[in-house]
Amino acid sequence: MAQSDTVTRILDTAEVLFAERGFAETSLRNITSKARVNLAAVNYHFGSKKALIQAVFARYLDPFSERFHSALDALEARYASRDIPLEVLLETMATTVLEVPAERNSLKVFMRLLGLAYSQAQGHLRRYIQQEYGDVFSRFTELVRRATPDLPDAERFWRLHFMLGTVIFTLSGLDALRDIAEKDYHQQVSVRDLIRRLRPVVVAAMNAPLPDERDTEPHADTVAH
Amino acid sequence: MAQSDTVTRILDTAEVLFAERGFAETSLRNITSKARVNLAAVNYHFGSKKALIQAVFARYLDPFSERFHSALDALEARYASRDIPLEVLLETMATTVLEVPAERNSLKVFMRLLGLAYSQAQGHLRRYIQQEYGDVFSRFTELVRRATPDLPDAERFWRLHFMLGTVIFTLSGLDALRDIAEKDYHQQVSVRDLIRRLRPVVVAAMNAPLPDERDTEPHADTVAH
DNA sequence: GATTGTTTAAAACATCCGTTTTTATGGAGA
DNA sequence: TCTCCATAAAAACGGATGTTTTAAACAATC
């Protein structure tokens, strides 16, 4: 043991604490004391707190990126040069997202981290993810573009992010929502079950009619630009 | 002057800085120096940083809650005992949300604050908001229930939270998304514009067909519960 | 005009932070 | 066995944070 068991313990602890409280609210002392590791170990092994944060993401995103590329390769081969239907693309992404963290039972953590990557300031993180994994995302969105040729580019951009929000919000807050749902409607809710419910909603949202060109409400006051 | 001009200056500055960087990343010294006010003034007038945060929210949510109650009163009067259509309910909520901060040209700030309330840990904030403004939300969801009688309770519960996720994720990550959107499609994106795009998506999502009873994907592996 | 209560100003306080430095440890290679 | 070196542990550093204290300024009341 102990080769660099320390590194793993730090990563395991850090991802949980980050997911629970965010980056700024989680101190290195929180992490190292809970991981029962010396404080200096983080700077020794990772260099800085920023680098730790990036390493936490890399441990999920590296395998995800690899698997997703493979899955898209398989799809493109299967469909030759024909367009891949939107439902198939979404299904493939969902499957890949579910596969990656399954080994460590930490889908919730993974989702929560993804949400933080967007909502927390942390400019360095966005830059890092964009630079390191931007190409997988670009490849996916390009396929989505071909699958929805009638959608204006900007509209597709926003709808994809709307749906990203739906998924991340739901899965990252899963425990809380599950509690409420089971108390109010006493039914068991599995992740599989949620994905089943999500599918028609996401498809309908992506295929929603375009918004009115000039909109504006008559009875609303003027509003900041 | 200066009755308690200081209090107002603190609130005005704090809400902007909170919206830009989040709560933990904004220090009292940031606020007081930018507001050109003494450091101790925050603790003197508000008691603590937590109380300052709550006060910032109260200044938006108090008028929102009041207006939204009035708007729902008006709707219930107009529709007598007939059910209020879903579109009208959503439109009313959107309109009220847009109205409140209009006076101070700070719609973006309000939106970002709402996003932060969910995405940042800050347990005290969620508790405060739930306790202080929970009844308006309950009233709204009850009306939504009557507006969508064909939707099973559980399905409506999940779809409402799906849409909550869409809105909150979009608004709380607004700056990040806006950066990407403007770089890729160089178009200006206003909050008004976003709401216009959101409407058809939310309506379509709520009216999506029910998921298949027995679903299951053949090629997906088993997954953590 | 002295006195009172309220607000601002300046300084100090205790604590926590990320990081660096210093010292100890323990196992692999000569 | 001794040396070396990667790791671990302990301690300290410099700086920033929220809060409190102390003193001054101000306005209103008697």
Coordinates of C-alpha atoms (C1' of nucleotides) in Angstrom, one line a residue:
Chain A
M1 CA 0.0 0.0 0.0
A2 CA 0.9 3.6 0.4
Q3 CA 2.5 4.0 -3.0
S4 CA 0.5 7.1 -3.3
D5 CA -2.4 6.1 -1.4
T6 CA -2.2 9.6 -0.1
V7 CA -3.0 11.1 -3.5
T8 CA -6.1 9.0 -3.8
R9 CA -7.3 9.7 -0.3
I10 CA -7.0 13.4 -1.0
L11 CA -8.9 13.2 -4.3
D12 CA -11.6 11.0 -2.8
T13 CA -12.1 13.4 0.1
A14 CA -11.8 16.6 -1.9
E15 CA -14.4 15.7 -4.5
V16 CA -17.0 14.9 -1.8
L17 CA -16.3 18.1 0.1
F18 CA -16.2 20.3 -3.0
A19 CA -19.5 18.8 -4.1
E20 CA -21.0 19.5 -0.7
R21 CA -19.9 23.0 -0.1
G22 CA -18.2 24.4 -3.2
F23 CA -14.6 25.3 -3.8
A24 CA -14.1 28.5 -1.8
E25 CA -15.9 27.1 1.2
T26 CA -13.7 24.1 1.4
S27 CA -10.3 24.7 2.9
L28 CA -7.3 22.5 2.4
R29 CA -7.4 21.9 6.2
N30 CA -10.9 20.5 5.8
I31 CA -9.7 18.1 3.2
T32 CA -6.5 17.0 4.7
S33 CA -7.9 16.5 8.2
K34 CA -10.9 14.5 7.0
A35 CA -8.6 12.5 4.7
R36 CA -6.3 12.0 7.7
V37 CA -3.3 13.3 5.7
N38 CA -0.8 16.0 6.4
L39 CA -1.8 19.5 5.3
A40 CA 1.3 20.0 3.2
A41 CA 0.5 16.9 1.2
V42 CA -1.8 18.8 -1.1
N43 CA 0.8 21.3 -2.1
Y44 CA 3.4 18.6 -2.3
H45 CA 1.5 16.3 -4.6
F46 CA -0.6 18.8 -6.6
G47 CA 1.2 22.1 -6.3
S48 CA -1.7 24.3 -5.4
K49 CA -5.4 24.3 -4.5
K50 CA -6.3 25.2 -8.1
A51 CA -4.4 22.2 -9.4
L52 CA -6.2 20.0 -6.9
I53 CA -9.5 21.2 -8.2
Q54 CA -8.5 20.5 -11.8
A55 CA -7.2 17.1 -10.8
V56 CA -10.6 16.2 -9.3
F57 CA -12.3 17.1 -12.5
A58 CA -9.7 15.3 -14.6
R59 CA -10.4 12.0 -12.8
Y60 CA -13.9 12.1 -14.1
L61 CA -13.5 13.9 -17.4
D62 CA -10.6 11.9 -18.7
P63 CA -12.5 8.6 -18.8
F64 CA -15.7 10.3 -19.8
S65 CA -14.0 12.0 -22.7
E66 CA -12.4 8.8 -23.9
R67 CA -15.6 6.7 -23.7
F68 CA -17.7 9.4 -25.3
H69 CA -15.3 9.7 -28.2
S70 CA -15.5 5.9 -28.7
A71 CA -19.3 6.0 -28.5
L72 CA -19.5 8.7 -31.1
D73 CA -17.1 6.8 -33.3
A74 CA -19.4 3.8 -33.1
L75 CA -22.4 5.9 -33.9
E76 CA -20.8 7.6 -36.9
A77 CA -19.7 4.2 -38.2
R78 CA -23.2 2.8 -37.8
Y79 CA -24.9 5.7 -39.5
A80 CA -22.3 6.1 -42.2
S81 CA -22.9 9.5 -43.6
R82 CA -26.5 9.7 -42.6
D83 CA -27.5 12.1 -39.8
I84 CA -27.8 10.6 -36.4
P85 CA -31.2 11.2 -34.8
L86 CA -31.3 13.6 -31.9
E87 CA -32.8 10.9 -29.6
V88 CA -29.9 8.6 -30.3
L89 CA -27.4 11.3 -29.6
L90 CA -29.1 12.2 -26.3
E91 CA -29.4 8.6 -25.3
T92 CA -25.7 8.0 -26.0
M93 CA -24.6 10.9 -23.9
A94 CA -26.9 9.8 -21.1
T95 CA -25.5 6.3 -21.2
T96 CA -21.9 7.5 -21.2
V97 CA -22.5 9.9 -18.3
L98 CA -24.1 7.1 -16.3
E99 CA -21.3 4.7 -17.1
V100 CA -18.3 6.7 -15.9
P101 CA -18.9 7.3 -12.2
A102 CA -20.9 4.1 -11.8
E103 CA -17.7 2.3 -10.6
R104 CA -17.4 4.6 -7.7
N105 CA -21.2 5.1 -7.0
S106 CA -20.7 8.8 -7.2
L107 CA -23.0 10.0 -10.0
K108 CA -24.4 12.6 -7.7
V109 CA -20.9 13.9 -6.9
F110 CA -20.0 14.0 -10.6
M111 CA -23.1 16.0 -11.4
R112 CA -22.7 18.4 -8.6
L113 CA -19.2 19.1 -9.7
L114 CA -20.3 19.8 -13.2
G115 CA -22.9 22.2 -11.8
L116 CA -20.2 24.0 -9.8
A117 CA -17.9 24.3 -12.8
Y118 CA -20.6 26.5 -14.3
S119 CA -22.0 28.4 -11.4
Q120 CA -18.9 29.1 -9.3
A121 CA -16.8 31.9 -10.6
Q122 CA -13.5 30.0 -10.8
G123 CA -12.4 31.3 -14.1
H124 CA -9.4 29.0 -14.2
L125 CA -11.6 25.9 -14.0
R126 CA -13.7 27.0 -17.0
R127 CA -10.6 27.7 -19.0
Y128 CA -9.1 24.4 -18.0
I129 CA -12.2 22.3 -19.0
Q130 CA -12.7 24.2 -22.2
Q131 CA -9.1 23.7 -23.2
E132 CA -8.8 20.1 -22.1
Y133 CA -12.2 18.7 -23.1
G134 CA -13.6 21.3 -25.5
D135 CA -13.2 19.1 -28.5
V136 CA -15.5 16.3 -27.3
F137 CA -18.2 18.8 -26.6
S138 CA -17.7 20.5 -30.0
R139 CA -18.0 17.2 -31.7
F140 CA -21.2 16.4 -29.9
T141 CA -22.8 19.8 -30.6
E142 CA -21.8 19.5 -34.2
L143 CA -23.7 16.2 -34.5
V144 CA -26.6 17.8 -32.7
R145 CA -26.5 20.6 -35.2
R146 CA -26.9 18.1 -38.1
A147 CA -29.7 16.4 -36.2
T148 CA -31.7 19.6 -35.8
P149 CA -31.1 21.5 -39.1
D150 CA -34.2 23.7 -38.7
L151 CA -33.0 25.2 -35.4
P152 CA -31.1 28.5 -35.6
D153 CA -27.7 28.1 -34.2
A154 CA -28.2 30.5 -31.3
E155 CA -31.5 28.8 -30.4
R156 CA -29.9 25.4 -30.3
F157 CA -27.1 26.7 -28.2
W158 CA -29.5 28.0 -25.6
R159 CA -31.7 24.9 -25.6
L160 CA -28.8 22.6 -25.2
H161 CA -27.8 24.6 -22.1
F162 CA -31.4 24.7 -20.8
M163 CA -31.4 20.9 -20.9
L164 CA -27.9 20.7 -19.4
G165 CA -29.4 22.7 -16.5
T166 CA -32.3 20.4 -16.2
V167 CA -30.1 17.4 -15.9
I168 CA -27.4 18.8 -13.7
F169 CA -29.8 20.5 -11.4
T170 CA -32.0 17.3 -11.0
L171 CA -29.2 14.8 -10.6
S172 CA -27.0 17.0 -8.4
G173 CA -29.9 17.8 -6.0
L174 CA -31.1 14.2 -6.3
D175 CA -31.1 13.3 -2.6
A176 CA -33.1 16.3 -1.5
L177 CA -35.6 15.9 -4.4
R178 CA -35.8 12.2 -3.8
D179 CA -36.7 12.8 -0.1
I180 CA -39.5 15.2 -1.0
A181 CA -40.8 13.0 -3.8
E182 CA -40.9 9.9 -1.7
K183 CA -42.5 11.7 1.2
D184 CA -45.2 13.3 -0.9
Y185 CA -45.9 10.6 -3.4
H186 CA -44.3 7.7 -1.6
Q187 CA -42.8 6.1 -4.6
Q188 CA -39.2 4.9 -5.1
V189 CA -37.2 7.0 -7.5
S190 CA -34.1 5.5 -9.2
V191 CA -31.7 7.3 -11.4
R192 CA -32.9 5.0 -14.2
D193 CA -36.4 6.1 -13.5
L194 CA -35.5 9.7 -13.6
I195 CA -33.8 9.3 -17.0
R196 CA -36.9 7.7 -18.3
R197 CA -38.9 10.7 -17.2
L198 CA -36.3 13.1 -18.5
R199 CA -36.3 11.7 -22.1
P200 CA -39.7 12.9 -23.4
V201 CA -39.2 16.2 -21.6
V202 CA -35.8 16.9 -23.2
V203 CA -37.0 15.9 -26.6
A204 CA -40.1 18.0 -26.4
A205 CA -38.0 21.0 -25.2
M206 CA -35.5 20.7 -28.0
N207 CA -38.4 20.5 -30.6
A208 CA -40.4 23.3 -29.1
P209 CA -41.7 25.9 -31.5
L210 CA -39.4 28.9 -32.0
P211 CA -40.1 32.0 -29.8
D212 CA -42.0 34.9 -31.4
E213 CA -39.7 37.2 -33.2
R214 CA -40.7 40.4 -31.6
D215 CA -42.1 39.6 -28.3
T216 CA -42.5 42.0 -25.4
E217 CA -45.4 42.1 -23.0
P218 CA -47.8 45.0 -23.3
H219 CA -48.5 45.4 -19.6
A220 CA -44.9 45.1 -18.4
D221 CA -43.0 48.2 -17.5
T222 CA -39.7 49.1 -19.1
V223 CA -36.9 47.0 -18.0
A224 CA -33.2 47.1 -17.9
H225 CA -31.6 46.2 -21.2
Chain B
M1 CA -28.6 63.8 4.4
A2 CA -27.1 60.6 5.7
Q3 CA -30.0 59.5 7.8
S4 CA -29.1 56.1 6.9
D5 CA -27.7 56.6 3.5
T6 CA -24.9 54.3 4.6
V7 CA -27.3 51.4 4.8
T8 CA -28.5 51.9 1.3
R9 CA -25.0 52.3 0.0
I10 CA -23.9 49.1 1.6
L11 CA -26.9 47.2 0.2
D12 CA -26.4 48.7 -3.3
T13 CA -22.8 47.7 -3.4
A14 CA -23.2 44.4 -1.7
E15 CA -25.8 43.1 -4.2
V16 CA -23.6 44.0 -7.1
L17 CA -20.5 42.4 -5.7
F18 CA -22.4 39.3 -4.5
A19 CA -23.9 38.8 -7.9
E20 CA -20.5 39.2 -9.6
R21 CA -18.4 36.9 -7.4
G22 CA -20.7 35.0 -5.0
F23 CA -20.9 35.3 -1.2
A24 CA -17.7 33.7 0.0
E25 CA -15.6 35.4 -2.6
T26 CA -16.9 38.9 -1.5
S27 CA -15.3 40.3 1.6
L28 CA -16.8 42.9 3.8
R29 CA -13.7 45.0 3.0
N30 CA -14.5 44.8 -0.7
I31 CA -18.0 46.0 0.0
T32 CA -17.2 48.8 2.4
S33 CA -14.3 50.2 0.5
K34 CA -16.2 50.2 -2.8
A35 CA -19.2 51.8 -1.0
R36 CA -16.9 54.3 0.7
V37 CA -18.2 53.3 4.0
N38 CA -16.4 52.3 7.2
L39 CA -15.7 48.6 7.6
A40 CA -17.5 48.4 11.0
A41 CA -20.7 49.8 9.5
V42 CA -21.8 46.5 8.2
N43 CA -21.7 44.8 11.5
Y44 CA -23.2 47.8 13.2
H45 CA -26.2 48.1 10.9
F46 CA -26.8 44.5 10.0
G47 CA -25.1 42.5 12.8
S48 CA -23.2 40.1 10.6
K49 CA -22.3 39.2 7.1
K50 CA -25.1 36.5 7.0
A51 CA -27.6 39.1 8.0
L52 CA -26.3 41.4 5.3
I53 CA -26.9 38.6 2.7
Q54 CA -30.4 38.0 3.9
A55 CA -31.1 41.7 3.8
V56 CA -29.9 41.9 0.2
F57 CA -32.4 39.2 -0.7
A58 CA -35.2 40.7 1.4
R59 CA -35.0 43.9 -0.5
Y60 CA -35.9 42.0 -3.7
L61 CA -38.1 39.2 -2.3
D62 CA -40.4 41.3 -0.1
P63 CA -41.8 43.3 -3.0
F64 CA -41.7 40.2 -5.2
S65 CA -43.7 38.2 -2.8
E66 CA -46.2 41.0 -2.3
R67 CA -46.7 41.6 -6.0
F68 CA -46.9 38.0 -6.9
H69 CA -49.6 37.4 -4.2
S70 CA -51.5 40.4 -5.7
A71 CA -51.1 39.1 -9.2
L72 CA -52.4 35.7 -8.2
D73 CA -55.3 37.3 -6.4
A74 CA -56.2 39.2 -9.6
L75 CA -55.9 36.0 -11.6
E76 CA -58.1 34.0 -9.3
A77 CA -60.7 36.8 -9.3
R78 CA -60.6 37.0 -13.1
Y79 CA -61.0 33.3 -13.6
A80 CA -63.5 33.0 -10.8
S81 CA -63.5 29.3 -10.0
R82 CA -62.3 28.2 -13.4
D83 CA -58.8 26.8 -13.7
I84 CA -56.1 29.2 -14.7
P85 CA -54.2 28.0 -17.8
L86 CA -50.6 27.0 -17.4
E87 CA -49.4 29.5 -19.9
V88 CA -51.0 32.3 -17.9
L89 CA -49.5 31.2 -14.7
L90 CA -46.0 31.0 -16.1
E91 CA -46.4 34.3 -17.8
T92 CA -47.6 35.9 -14.6
M93 CA -44.6 34.6 -12.7
A94 CA -42.2 35.8 -15.4
T95 CA -43.8 39.2 -15.5
T96 CA -43.6 39.6 -11.8
V97 CA -40.0 38.5 -11.7
L98 CA -39.3 41.1 -14.4
E99 CA -41.2 43.9 -12.8
V100 CA -39.6 43.9 -9.3
P101 CA -36.1 45.0 -10.0
A102 CA -37.0 47.1 -13.0
E103 CA -37.0 50.2 -10.8
R104 CA -33.4 49.9 -10.1
N105 CA -32.2 48.5 -13.4
S106 CA -30.9 45.5 -11.8
L107 CA -32.7 42.6 -13.3
K108 CA -29.5 40.8 -14.0
V109 CA -28.4 41.2 -10.4
F110 CA -31.7 39.8 -9.1
M111 CA -31.5 36.8 -11.4
R112 CA -28.0 36.0 -10.5
L113 CA -28.8 36.3 -6.8
L114 CA -31.7 33.8 -7.2
G115 CA -29.3 31.4 -8.9
L116 CA -26.7 31.9 -6.1
A117 CA -29.3 31.2 -3.5
Y118 CA -29.6 27.7 -4.8
S119 CA -26.2 26.9 -6.1
Q120 CA -24.0 28.3 -3.3
A121 CA -24.1 26.2 -0.2
Q122 CA -25.2 28.9 2.3
G123 CA -27.6 26.7 4.2
H124 CA -28.8 29.7 6.2
L125 CA -30.0 31.4 3.1
R126 CA -32.1 28.5 1.8
R127 CA -33.7 28.2 5.2
Y128 CA -34.4 31.9 5.4
I129 CA -36.0 32.0 2.0
Q130 CA -38.0 28.8 2.6
Q131 CA -39.3 30.1 5.9
E132 CA -40.0 33.6 4.7
Y133 CA -41.3 33.1 1.2
G134 CA -42.4 29.5 1.1
D135 CA -46.1 30.1 1.1
V136 CA -46.1 32.1 -2.2
F137 CA -44.4 29.2 -3.8
S138 CA -46.8 26.7 -2.4
R139 CA -49.7 28.8 -3.6
F140 CA -48.2 28.9 -7.1
T141 CA -47.6 25.1 -7.3
E142 CA -51.2 24.4 -6.2
L143 CA -52.5 26.5 -9.0
V144 CA -50.2 24.7 -11.4
R145 CA -51.6 21.4 -10.2
R146 CA -55.1 22.6 -11.1
A147 CA -53.9 23.8 -14.5
T148 CA -52.5 20.4 -15.4
P149 CA -55.1 17.9 -14.2
D150 CA -54.0 15.2 -16.6
L151 CA -50.5 15.1 -15.3
P152 CA -49.9 12.5 -12.6
D153 CA -48.8 14.2 -9.4
A154 CA -45.4 12.7 -9.5
E155 CA -44.8 13.6 -13.1
R156 CA -45.8 17.2 -12.5
F157 CA -43.5 17.3 -9.5
W158 CA -40.5 16.2 -11.5
R159 CA -41.3 18.4 -14.5
L160 CA -41.6 21.5 -12.3
H161 CA -38.2 20.7 -10.9
F162 CA -36.8 20.0 -14.3
M163 CA -37.9 23.5 -15.3
L164 CA -36.7 25.0 -12.1
G165 CA -33.3 23.5 -12.9
T166 CA -33.4 25.0 -16.4
V167 CA -34.1 28.5 -15.2
I168 CA -31.8 28.5 -12.2
F169 CA -28.9 26.9 -14.0
T170 CA -29.2 29.3 -16.9
L171 CA -29.5 32.3 -14.7
S172 CA -26.9 31.4 -12.2
G173 CA -24.3 30.6 -14.8
L174 CA -25.5 33.5 -16.9
D175 CA -22.2 35.3 -17.1
A176 CA -20.3 32.2 -18.2
L177 CA -22.9 31.2 -20.7
R178 CA -23.1 34.8 -22.0
D179 CA -19.4 34.8 -22.6
I180 CA -19.6 31.6 -24.6
A181 CA -22.6 32.7 -26.5
E182 CA -21.2 36.0 -27.4
K183 CA -17.9 34.6 -28.5
D184 CA -19.4 31.8 -30.7
Y185 CA -22.4 33.7 -32.1
H186 CA -21.4 37.2 -31.3
Q187 CA -24.9 38.3 -30.3
Q188 CA -25.8 40.3 -27.3
V189 CA -28.0 38.4 -24.8
S190 CA -30.3 40.1 -22.4
V191 CA -32.2 38.5 -19.6
R192 CA -35.4 39.6 -21.4
D193 CA -34.2 37.8 -24.5
L194 CA -33.5 34.7 -22.4
I195 CA -37.0 34.7 -21.0
R196 CA -38.4 35.0 -24.4
R197 CA -36.5 31.9 -25.5
L198 CA -37.4 30.0 -22.3
R199 CA -41.1 30.3 -22.6
P200 CA -41.8 27.9 -25.5
V201 CA -39.3 25.5 -24.1
V202 CA -40.9 25.4 -20.7
V203 CA -44.4 25.0 -22.1
A204 CA -43.4 22.2 -24.4
A205 CA -41.6 20.5 -21.6
M206 CA -44.5 20.6 -19.3
N207 CA -46.8 19.3 -22.0
A208 CA -44.5 16.6 -23.2
P209 CA -46.0 13.1 -23.7
L210 CA -45.8 10.8 -20.7
P211 CA -42.9 8.5 -20.6
D212 CA -43.4 4.9 -21.6
E213 CA -44.6 2.7 -18.8
R214 CA -42.0 0.0 -19.1
D215 CA -38.9 1.4 -20.6
T216 CA -35.4 0.2 -20.1
E217 CA -32.5 0.3 -22.5
P218 CA -31.1 -3.0 -23.8
H219 CA -27.4 -1.9 -24.2
A220 CA -27.0 0.0 -21.0
D221 CA -25.1 -1.6 -18.2
T222 CA -26.3 -1.7 -14.6
V223 CA -25.9 1.5 -12.8
A224 CA -25.6 2.6 -9.2
H225 CA -29.0 3.0 -7.6
Chain C
dG1 C1' -25.4 74.8 26.3
dA2 C1' -24.8 70.4 28.4
dT3 C1' -26.4 65.8 27.7
dT4 C1' -28.1 62.0 25.4
dG5 C1' -28.4 58.4 21.8
dT6 C1' -27.0 57.4 17.2
dT7 C1' -23.8 57.0 13.7
dT8 C1' -19.0 57.0 11.8
dA9 C1' -14.0 56.4 12.1
dA10 C1' -9.8 54.0 13.3
dA11 C1' -7.5 50.5 15.3
dA12 C1' -6.9 46.1 17.2
dC13 C1' -8.3 41.1 17.8
dA14 C1' -8.6 36.5 17.0
dT15 C1' -9.0 33.2 13.5
dC16 C1' -8.5 31.1 9.3
dC17 C1' -6.5 30.7 4.9
dG18 C1' -2.9 28.8 1.2
dT19 C1' 1.7 28.2 1.0
dT20 C1' 6.6 27.4 2.3
dT21 C1' 10.2 25.8 5.1
dT22 C1' 12.2 22.7 8.1
dT23 C1' 12.8 18.4 10.2
dA24 C1' 11.9 13.4 10.6
dT25 C1' 11.0 8.8 8.5
dG26 C1' 11.5 4.8 6.1
dG27 C1' 12.6 1.9 2.3
dA28 C1' 15.5 0.9 -2.1
dG29 C1' 20.1 0.7 -4.2
dA30 C1' 25.2 0.7 -3.7
Chain D
dT1 C1' 25.5 -1.0 6.5
dC2 C1' 25.4 3.2 4.7
dT3 C1' 23.5 6.5 1.6
dC4 C1' 20.1 8.7 -0.8
dC5 C1' 15.7 10.3 -1.9
dA6 C1' 10.8 10.4 -2.1
dT7 C1' 7.4 11.1 1.1
dA8 C1' 5.4 12.5 5.4
dA9 C1' 5.0 15.4 9.5
dA10 C1' 5.3 19.6 12.1
dA11 C1' 5.9 24.3 12.4
dA12 C1' 5.9 28.7 10.8
dC13 C1' 4.9 32.6 7.5
dG14 C1' 2.4 36.3 5.5
dG15 C1' -1.8 37.8 4.5
dA16 C1' -6.8 38.2 4.5
dT17 C1' -11.2 37.6 6.8
dG18 C1' -15.2 38.6 10.1
dT19 C1' -15.8 40.8 14.3
dT20 C1' -15.1 43.8 18.4
dT21 C1' -13.5 47.6 20.8
dT22 C1' -12.4 52.4 21.5
dA23 C1' -12.7 57.0 20.4
dA24 C1' -14.6 60.8 17.9
dA25 C1' -18.3 63.4 15.4
dC26 C1' -23.0 64.6 15.0
dA27 C1' -27.9 65.6 15.8
dA28 C1' -31.6 66.1 18.7
dT29 C1' -33.7 66.8 23.4
dC30 C1' -34.2 68.9 27.7

